PDB file of C-alpha atoms and ligand atoms in Angstrom:
ATOM      1  CA  MET A   1    -210.522 -15.088-163.937  1.00 44.00           C
ATOM      2  CA  SER A   2    -211.527 -17.954-166.094  1.00 46.00           C
ATOM      3  CA  GLN A   3    -215.191 -18.956-166.275  1.00 46.00           C
ATOM      4  CA  SER A   4    -214.401 -22.491-165.305  1.00 51.00           C
ATOM      5  CA  ALA A   5    -212.530 -21.526-162.082  1.00 54.00           C
ATOM      6  CA  THR A   6    -215.373 -22.395-159.888  1.00 85.00           C
ATOM      7  CA  THR A   7    -214.620 -25.659-158.183  1.00 95.00           C
ATOM      8  CA  GLN A   8    -213.579 -25.470-154.446  1.00 94.00           C
ATOM      9  CA  ASP A   9    -210.025 -26.434-155.296  1.00 95.00           C
ATOM     10  CA  GLU A  10    -209.782 -23.922-158.065  1.00 95.00           C
ATOM     11  CA  LEU A  11    -211.042 -21.234-155.758  1.00 96.00           C
ATOM     12  CA  LYS A  12    -208.466 -22.205-153.247  1.00 97.00           C
ATOM     13  CA  THR A  13    -205.774 -21.928-155.878  1.00 97.00           C
ATOM     14  CA  LEU A  14    -206.872 -18.374-156.816  1.00 97.00           C
ATOM     15  CA  VAL A  15    -206.933 -17.072-153.367  1.00 98.00           C
ATOM     16  CA  ALA A  16    -203.465 -18.787-152.591  1.00 98.00           C
ATOM     17  CA  GLN A  17    -202.098 -16.763-155.541  1.00 98.00           C
ATOM     18  CA  ALA A  18    -203.771 -13.611-154.547  1.00 98.00           C
ATOM     19  CA  ALA A  19    -202.122 -13.839-151.221  1.00 98.00           C
ATOM     20  CA  LEU A  20    -198.749 -13.463-152.724  1.00 98.00           C
ATOM     21  CA  LYS A  21    -199.089  -9.684-152.873  1.00 98.00           C
ATOM     22  CA  TYR A  22    -199.362  -9.620-149.022  1.00 98.00           C
ATOM     23  CA  VAL A  23    -195.834 -11.166-148.727  1.00 98.00           C
ATOM     24  CA  ILE A  24    -193.168  -8.756-147.938  1.00 98.00           C
ATOM     25  CA  PRO A  25    -189.716  -9.577-149.353  1.00 98.00           C
ATOM     26  CA  GLY A  26    -186.838  -9.543-147.059  1.00 97.00           C
ATOM     27  CA  GLU A  27    -189.084 -10.094-144.038  1.00 97.00           C
ATOM     28  CA  TYR A  28    -190.269 -13.038-141.904  1.00 98.00           C
ATOM     29  CA  LEU A  29    -193.714 -14.482-142.820  1.00 98.00           C
ATOM     30  CA  GLY A  30    -196.098 -16.370-140.640  1.00 98.00           C
ATOM     31  CA  VAL A  31    -197.461 -19.428-142.616  1.00 98.00           C
ATOM     32  CA  GLY A  32    -200.670 -21.415-141.535  1.00 98.00           C
ATOM     33  CA  THR A  33    -201.809 -24.914-142.265  1.00 98.00           C
ATOM     34  CA  GLY A  34    -204.275 -26.719-144.624  1.00 98.00           C
ATOM     35  CA  SER A  35    -204.904 -27.403-148.149  1.00 98.00           C
ATOM     36  CA  THR A  36    -205.464 -23.654-149.160  1.00 98.00           C
ATOM     37  CA  VAL A  37    -202.146 -22.891-147.384  1.00 98.00           C
ATOM     38  CA  ASN A  38    -200.449 -25.742-149.298  1.00 98.00           C
ATOM     39  CA  LYS A  39    -201.399 -24.130-152.462  1.00 98.00           C
ATOM     40  CA  PHE A  40    -200.043 -20.705-151.110  1.00 98.00           C
ATOM     41  CA  ILE A  41    -196.820 -22.341-150.161  1.00 98.00           C
ATOM     42  CA  ASP A  42    -196.435 -23.961-153.662  1.00 98.00           C
ATOM     43  CA  ALA A  43    -197.105 -20.536-155.193  1.00 98.00           C
ATOM     44  CA  LEU A  44    -194.655 -18.823-152.909  1.00 98.00           C
ATOM     45  CA  ALA A  45    -191.944 -21.372-153.816  1.00 98.00           C
ATOM     46  CA  VAL A  46    -192.148 -20.532-157.502  1.00 98.00           C
ATOM     47  CA  SER A  47    -192.864 -16.949-157.049  1.00 98.00           C
ATOM     48  CA  GLY A  48    -189.298 -15.599-156.894  1.00 95.00           C
ATOM     49  CA  ILE A  49    -190.236 -13.556-153.791  1.00 97.00           C
ATOM     50  CA  ALA A  50    -187.318 -13.879-151.320  1.00 97.00           C
ATOM     51  CA  ILE A  51    -188.501 -13.848-147.786  1.00 98.00           C
ATOM     52  CA  LYS A  52    -186.048 -13.913-144.773  1.00 97.00           C
ATOM     53  CA  GLY A  53    -187.722 -16.977-143.545  1.00 98.00           C
ATOM     54  CA  ALA A  54    -191.125 -18.497-142.637  1.00 98.00           C
ATOM     55  CA  VAL A  55    -192.686 -19.237-139.250  1.00 98.00           C
ATOM     56  CA  SER A  56    -194.679 -22.349-139.572  1.00 98.00           C
ATOM     57  CA  SER A  57    -197.856 -23.369-137.806  1.00 98.00           C
ATOM     58  CA  SER A  58    -197.559 -27.125-138.201  1.00 98.00           C
ATOM     59  CA  LEU A  59    -195.086 -29.964-138.862  1.00 98.00           C
ATOM     60  CA  GLY A  60    -197.083 -30.530-142.090  1.00 98.00           C
ATOM     61  CA  SER A  61    -196.350 -26.980-143.406  1.00 98.00           C
ATOM     62  CA  THR A  62    -192.819 -27.026-142.155  1.00 98.00           C
ATOM     63  CA  GLY A  63    -192.146 -30.106-144.050  1.00 98.00           C
ATOM     64  CA  ARG A  64    -193.818 -28.870-147.272  1.00 98.00           C
ATOM     65  CA  MET A  65    -191.900 -25.589-147.152  1.00 98.00           C
ATOM     66  CA  LYS A  66    -188.443 -27.159-146.424  1.00 98.00           C
ATOM     67  CA  SER A  67    -189.064 -29.659-149.376  1.00 98.00           C
ATOM     68  CA  LEU A  68    -189.702 -26.601-151.581  1.00 98.00           C
ATOM     69  CA  GLY A  69    -186.589 -24.720-150.545  1.00 98.00           C
ATOM     70  CA  ILE A  70    -188.413 -22.075-148.343  1.00 98.00           C
ATOM     71  CA  PRO A  71    -186.336 -21.368-145.275  1.00 98.00           C
ATOM     72  CA  VAL A  72    -188.258 -22.126-141.995  1.00 98.00           C
ATOM     73  CA  VAL A  73    -187.256 -20.489-138.730  1.00 98.00           C
ATOM     74  CA  ASP A  74    -188.381 -20.984-135.088  1.00 97.00           C
ATOM     75  CA  LEU A  75    -190.903 -18.377-133.634  1.00 97.00           C
ATOM     76  CA  SER A  76    -188.627 -17.833-130.879  1.00 96.00           C
ATOM     77  CA  LEU A  77    -186.157 -16.067-133.246  1.00 94.00           C
ATOM     78  CA  VAL A  78    -188.778 -13.601-134.275  1.00 97.00           C
ATOM     79  CA  GLU A  79    -190.248 -10.847-132.067  1.00 95.00           C
ATOM     80  CA  ARG A  80    -192.964  -9.700-134.527  1.00 95.00           C
ATOM     81  CA  LEU A  81    -194.251 -10.709-137.921  1.00 98.00           C
ATOM     82  CA  SER A  82    -195.895  -8.241-140.297  1.00 96.00           C
ATOM     83  CA  VAL A  83    -198.086 -10.816-141.907  1.00 98.00           C
ATOM     84  CA  TYR A  84    -199.534 -14.201-141.065  1.00 98.00           C
ATOM     85  CA  ILE A  85    -201.332 -16.021-143.940  1.00 98.00           C
ATOM     86  CA  ASP A  86    -203.745 -18.960-143.238  1.00 98.00           C
ATOM     87  CA  GLY A  87    -207.023 -20.638-144.069  1.00 98.00           C
ATOM     88  CA  ALA A  88    -210.169 -21.009-142.102  1.00 98.00           C
ATOM     89  CA  ASP A  89    -212.994 -23.448-141.797  1.00 98.00           C
ATOM     90  CA  GLU A  90    -215.520 -20.729-141.220  1.00 98.00           C
ATOM     91  CA  ILE A  91    -215.313 -16.982-141.280  1.00 98.00           C
ATOM     92  CA  ASP A  92    -218.034 -14.617-140.074  1.00 98.00           C
ATOM     93  CA  PRO A  93    -218.807 -10.985-141.046  1.00 97.00           C
ATOM     94  CA  ARG A  94    -216.447  -9.660-138.490  1.00 97.00           C
ATOM     95  CA  GLY A  95    -213.479 -11.714-139.517  1.00 98.00           C
ATOM     96  CA  CYS A  96    -213.821 -14.074-136.529  1.00 98.00           C
ATOM     97  CA  MET A  97    -213.139 -17.695-137.621  1.00 98.00           C
ATOM     98  CA  ILE A  98    -213.361 -21.311-136.710  1.00 98.00           C
ATOM     99  CA  LYS A  99    -209.970 -23.036-137.392  1.00 98.00           C
ATOM    100  CA  GLY A 100    -208.273 -26.333-136.557  1.00 98.00           C
ATOM    101  CA  GLY A 101    -209.916 -28.605-139.275  1.00 98.00           C
ATOM    102  CA  GLY A 102    -206.271 -29.521-139.928  1.00 97.00           C
ATOM    103  CA  ALA A 103    -205.562 -29.940-136.184  1.00 98.00           C
ATOM    104  CA  ALA A 104    -203.095 -27.121-136.125  1.00 98.00           C
ATOM    105  CA  LEU A 105    -205.106 -24.585-134.102  1.00 98.00           C
ATOM    106  CA  THR A 106    -202.738 -24.160-131.168  1.00 98.00           C
ATOM    107  CA  ARG A 107    -199.575 -23.205-133.197  1.00 98.00           C
ATOM    108  CA  GLU A 108    -201.818 -21.361-135.598  1.00 98.00           C
ATOM    109  CA  LYS A 109    -203.145 -19.144-132.770  1.00 98.00           C
ATOM    110  CA  ILE A 110    -199.661 -18.607-131.260  1.00 98.00           C
ATOM    111  CA  VAL A 111    -198.127 -17.553-134.478  1.00 98.00           C
ATOM    112  CA  ALA A 112    -201.112 -15.396-135.449  1.00 98.00           C
ATOM    113  CA  ALA A 113    -200.936 -13.682-132.001  1.00 98.00           C
ATOM    114  CA  GLN A 114    -197.382 -12.501-132.912  1.00 98.00           C
ATOM    115  CA  ALA A 115    -198.345 -11.086-136.368  1.00 98.00           C
ATOM    116  CA  ASP A 116    -199.707  -7.588-137.053  1.00 97.00           C
ATOM    117  CA  ARG A 117    -201.964  -8.677-139.796  1.00 97.00           C
ATOM    118  CA  PHE A 118    -203.807 -11.998-140.333  1.00 98.00           C
ATOM    119  CA  VAL A 119    -204.634 -12.550-144.001  1.00 98.00           C
ATOM    120  CA  CYS A 120    -207.246 -15.336-144.340  1.00 98.00           C
ATOM    121  CA  ILE A 121    -207.319 -17.234-147.568  1.00 98.00           C
ATOM    122  CA  ALA A 122    -210.661 -19.225-147.995  1.00 98.00           C
ATOM    123  CA  ASP A 123    -213.039 -20.161-150.687  1.00 96.00           C
ATOM    124  CA  ALA A 124    -216.565 -18.888-150.576  1.00 96.00           C
ATOM    125  CA  SER A 125    -218.044 -21.901-148.843  1.00 96.00           C
ATOM    126  CA  LYS A 126    -216.222 -20.772-145.658  1.00 98.00           C
ATOM    127  CA  ARG A 127    -218.125 -17.558-145.230  1.00 98.00           C
ATOM    128  CA  VAL A 128    -220.978 -17.820-142.805  1.00 98.00           C
ATOM    129  CA  GLU A 129    -223.328 -15.494-140.948  1.00 98.00           C
ATOM    130  CA  VAL A 130    -222.848 -17.432-137.622  1.00 98.00           C
ATOM    131  CA  LEU A 131    -219.903 -19.608-136.622  1.00 98.00           C
ATOM    132  CA  GLY A 132    -220.766 -23.258-135.736  1.00 98.00           C
ATOM    133  CA  ALA A 133    -221.934 -25.255-138.629  1.00 98.00           C
ATOM    134  CA  PHE A 134    -218.458 -26.563-138.886  1.00 98.00           C
ATOM    135  CA  ALA A 135    -217.668 -28.828-135.863  1.00 98.00           C
ATOM    136  CA  LEU A 136    -215.656 -26.634-133.671  1.00 98.00           C
ATOM    137  CA  PRO A 137    -212.003 -28.110-132.883  1.00 99.00           C
ATOM    138  CA  VAL A 138    -210.727 -27.842-129.379  1.00 99.00           C
ATOM    139  CA  GLU A 139    -207.343 -29.104-128.376  1.00 99.00           C
ATOM    140  CA  VAL A 140    -207.405 -30.645-124.874  1.00 98.00           C
ATOM    141  CA  ILE A 141    -205.111 -32.309-122.231  1.00 98.00           C
ATOM    142  CA  PRO A 142    -206.060 -35.950-122.519  1.00 98.00           C
ATOM    143  CA  MET A 143    -207.101 -36.393-118.745  1.00 98.00           C
ATOM    144  CA  ALA A 144    -209.508 -33.512-119.078  1.00 98.00           C
ATOM    145  CA  ALA A 145    -211.349 -34.573-122.158  1.00 98.00           C
ATOM    146  CA  PRO A 146    -214.317 -36.371-120.520  1.00 98.00           C
ATOM    147  CA  GLU A 147    -215.043 -33.323-118.382  1.00 98.00           C
ATOM    148  CA  ILE A 148    -214.855 -30.969-121.312  1.00 98.00           C
ATOM    149  CA  VAL A 149    -217.208 -33.224-123.234  1.00 98.00           C
ATOM    150  CA  ARG A 150    -219.638 -32.860-120.307  1.00 98.00           C
ATOM    151  CA  ARG A 151    -219.298 -29.154-120.233  1.00 98.00           C
ATOM    152  CA  PHE A 152    -220.099 -28.873-123.883  1.00 98.00           C
ATOM    153  CA  LYS A 153    -223.055 -31.260-123.294  1.00 98.00           C
ATOM    154  CA  ALA A 154    -224.387 -28.874-120.539  1.00 98.00           C
ATOM    155  CA  MET A 155    -224.359 -26.221-123.360  1.00 96.00           C
ATOM    156  CA  GLY A 156    -226.388 -28.412-125.615  1.00 98.00           C
ATOM    157  CA  ALA A 157    -223.487 -29.408-127.848  1.00 98.00           C
ATOM    158  CA  ASP A 158    -221.923 -32.739-128.694  1.00 98.00           C
ATOM    159  CA  ALA A 159    -218.077 -33.132-128.504  1.00 98.00           C
ATOM    160  CA  SER A 160    -216.250 -36.180-129.566  1.00 98.00           C
ATOM    161  CA  LEU A 161    -212.658 -37.193-129.814  1.00 98.00           C
ATOM    162  CA  ARG A 162    -211.038 -36.930-133.217  1.00 98.00           C
ATOM    163  CA  SER A 163    -209.502 -40.131-134.487  1.00 98.00           C
ATOM    164  CA  VAL A 164    -207.765 -41.135-137.695  1.00 96.00           C
ATOM    165  CA  ASN A 165    -207.781 -44.642-138.900  1.00 96.00           C
ATOM    166  CA  GLY A 166    -209.451 -45.810-135.669  1.00 96.00           C
ATOM    167  CA  GLN A 167    -206.654 -44.272-133.568  1.00 97.00           C
ATOM    168  CA  THR A 168    -207.262 -41.255-131.246  1.00 98.00           C
ATOM    169  CA  LEU A 169    -205.679 -38.321-133.137  1.00 98.00           C
ATOM    170  CA  LEU A 170    -202.585 -36.594-131.324  1.00 98.00           C
ATOM    171  CA  THR A 171    -201.844 -33.197-132.241  1.00 98.00           C
ATOM    172  CA  ASP A 172    -198.425 -31.849-133.079  1.00 98.00           C
ATOM    173  CA  ASN A 173    -198.335 -30.964-129.337  1.00 98.00           C
ATOM    174  CA  GLY A 174    -199.181 -34.453-128.326  1.00 98.00           C
ATOM    175  CA  GLN A 175    -202.769 -33.654-127.141  1.00 98.00           C
ATOM    176  CA  TYR A 176    -206.281 -34.758-127.957  1.00 98.00           C
ATOM    177  CA  LEU A 177    -208.688 -32.890-130.280  1.00 98.00           C
ATOM    178  CA  LEU A 178    -212.439 -32.640-129.681  1.00 98.00           C
ATOM    179  CA  ASP A 179    -214.811 -31.767-132.531  1.00 98.00           C
ATOM    180  CA  VAL A 180    -217.926 -30.087-131.158  1.00 98.00           C
ATOM    181  CA  LYS A 181    -221.169 -30.154-133.028  1.00 98.00           C
ATOM    182  CA  GLY A 182    -224.243 -28.256-132.353  1.00 98.00           C
ATOM    183  CA  LEU A 183    -223.063 -24.795-131.517  1.00 98.00           C
ATOM    184  CA  GLN A 184    -224.109 -21.420-132.732  1.00 98.00           C
ATOM    185  CA  ILE A 185    -221.498 -18.871-132.004  1.00 98.00           C
ATOM    186  CA  LYS A 186    -223.022 -15.464-132.041  1.00 98.00           C
ATOM    187  CA  ASP A 187    -220.587 -13.785-129.659  1.00 98.00           C
ATOM    188  CA  ALA A 188    -217.273 -15.205-130.856  1.00 98.00           C
ATOM    189  CA  LEU A 189    -215.152 -13.272-128.314  1.00 98.00           C
ATOM    190  CA  ARG A 190    -217.093 -14.161-125.253  1.00 98.00           C
ATOM    191  CA  PHE A 191    -217.363 -17.771-126.331  1.00 98.00           C
ATOM    192  CA  GLU A 192    -213.496 -17.923-126.800  1.00 98.00           C
ATOM    193  CA  ASN A 193    -212.948 -16.278-123.370  1.00 98.00           C
ATOM    194  CA  THR A 194    -215.156 -18.711-121.748  1.00 98.00           C
ATOM    195  CA  VAL A 195    -214.034 -22.022-123.175  1.00 98.00           C
ATOM    196  CA  SER A 196    -210.363 -20.891-122.901  1.00 98.00           C
ATOM    197  CA  GLN A 197    -210.737 -20.821-119.224  1.00 98.00           C
ATOM    198  CA  TRP A 198    -211.987 -24.402-118.708  1.00 98.00           C
ATOM    199  CA  PRO A 199    -209.308 -26.397-116.989  1.00 98.00           C
ATOM    200  CA  GLY A 200    -207.582 -28.688-119.585  1.00 98.00           C
ATOM    201  CA  VAL A 201    -208.337 -26.656-122.685  1.00 99.00           C
ATOM    202  CA  VAL A 202    -205.312 -25.943-124.547  1.00 98.00           C
ATOM    203  CA  THR A 203    -206.855 -24.056-127.431  1.00 99.00           C
ATOM    204  CA  VAL A 204    -210.364 -23.422-128.571  1.00 99.00           C
ATOM    205  CA  GLY A 205    -210.695 -23.112-132.385  1.00 98.00           C
ATOM    206  CA  VAL A 206    -212.562 -19.895-132.282  1.00 98.00           C
ATOM    207  CA  PHE A 207    -210.242 -17.095-133.441  1.00 98.00           C
ATOM    208  CA  ALA A 208    -211.869 -13.906-132.165  1.00 98.00           C
ATOM    209  CA  HIS A 209    -208.837 -12.271-130.453  1.00 97.00           C
ATOM    210  CA  GLN A 210    -206.775 -13.374-133.445  1.00 97.00           C
ATOM    211  CA  ARG A 211    -209.520 -12.661-136.022  1.00 98.00           C
ATOM    212  CA  ALA A 212    -208.630 -11.947-139.616  1.00 98.00           C
ATOM    213  CA  HIS A 213    -207.734  -8.360-140.687  1.00 97.00           C
ATOM    214  CA  VAL A 214    -208.309  -9.246-144.347  1.00 98.00           C
ATOM    215  CA  CYS A 215    -209.968 -12.093-145.989  1.00 98.00           C
ATOM    216  CA  LEU A 216    -209.196 -12.931-149.686  1.00 98.00           C
ATOM    217  CA  LEU A 217    -212.364 -14.936-150.384  1.00 98.00           C
ATOM    218  CA  GLY A 218    -212.442 -17.047-153.571  1.00 97.00           C
ATOM    219  CA  THR A 219    -215.783 -16.702-155.303  1.00 96.00           C
ATOM    220  CA  PRO A 220    -217.033 -17.702-158.715  1.00 93.00           C
ATOM    221  CA  GLN A 221    -216.997 -14.063-159.638  1.00 94.00           C
ATOM    222  CA  GLY A 222    -213.315 -13.773-158.625  1.00 95.00           C
ATOM    223  CA  VAL A 223    -211.317 -12.947-155.439  1.00 97.00           C
ATOM    224  CA  GLN A 224    -213.261 -10.658-153.107  1.00 98.00           C
ATOM    225  CA  THR A 225    -211.010  -8.730-150.727  1.00 98.00           C
ATOM    226  CA  ILE A 226    -212.729  -8.107-147.365  1.00 98.00           C
ATOM    227  CA  VAL A 227    -211.104  -5.755-144.922  1.00 97.00           C
ATOM    228  CA  TYR A 228    -212.157  -5.924-141.241  1.00 96.00           C
ATOM    229  CA  GLU A 229    -209.875  -3.344-139.766  1.00 68.00           C
ATOM    230  CA  ALA A 230    -212.647  -0.797-139.374  1.00 60.00           C
ATOM    231  CA  THR A 231    -215.044  -3.279-137.849  1.00 52.00           C
ATOM    232  CA  ALA A 232    -215.096  -2.585-134.055  1.00 53.00           C
ATOM    233  CA  MET A 233    -215.535  -5.628-131.715  1.00 56.00           C
ATOM    234  CA  PRO A 234    -218.159  -5.280-128.922  1.00 52.00           C
TER     235      PRO A 234
HETATM  236  C1  5RP B   1    -205.763 -26.058-139.862  1.00 51.25           C
HETATM  237  C2  5RP B   1    -206.720 -25.068-140.291  1.00 51.25           C
HETATM  238  C3  5RP B   1    -207.070 -24.736-141.595  1.00 51.25           C
HETATM  239  O1  5RP B   1    -206.762 -23.341-141.882  1.00 51.25           O
HETATM  240  C4  5RP B   1    -208.595 -24.859-141.946  1.00 51.25           C
HETATM  241  O2  5RP B   1    -208.930 -26.136-141.591  1.00 51.25           O
HETATM  242  C5  5RP B   1    -208.871 -24.690-143.446  1.00 51.25           C
HETATM  243  O3  5RP B   1    -208.237 -25.768-144.096  1.00 51.25           O
HETATM  244  P1  5RP B   1    -208.297 -25.897-145.718  1.00 51.25           P
HETATM  245  O4  5RP B   1    -207.579 -24.778-146.322  1.00 51.25           O
HETATM  246  O5  5RP B   1    -207.813 -27.347-146.044  1.00 51.25           O
HETATM  247  O6  5RP B   1    -209.884 -25.868-146.103  1.00 51.25           O
HETATM  248  O7  5RP B   1    -207.328 -24.426-139.373  1.00 51.25           O
HETATM  249  O8  5RP B   1    -205.667 -26.322-138.520  1.00 51.25           O
END
């Protein structure tokens, strides 16, 4: 690795390229969303690796892949995926993640759940001891948003509706997104189970059930491969 490859953008490029070795030629591939994944899509497009098709987690990734000649198929056509490649906003020592910074958490979780292996590609800034410094995205049904805000407030956290250019953001699924600040998520599995059951929550951006099996972490010293398979969840 070059000495100068230390900016966040360069680290994202490195891990995106490193992820190519997890792509299985002739198979379907699950593809996530975000700036790191965009770099992976670009690398895949010029790699010469012929996949059967990609299952996309967002309209954004679908558009990018199609524009680069990567065939995109609907998830309903695929029973299982061997590999799902996606970024993260935070990843803890067990491979549990916060995701949804790009508002694609629901489709990301759906596609990840149908994959045997989640390969997370992230720069070193995403590695944390405890999840929660990054505001947690939660996709919600609009009419339930005020009550869900109150529930987070009762937990000591502060949830606010995400907006873009002064307009409330609508996800690819036509729902609202809350960003929740002030959390410290020490038991990710329990937190995900609890919040997922609140009426009106579509998806909570904690990925504990769909945690990463492998993380390719871009560091100034190079790409570190962290394997979580042997780490038992409580
Ligand atoms: C999108 C996501 C992304 O994986 C996450 O936000 C990381 O994005 P980036 O690679 O741009 O840092 O969960 O919903």
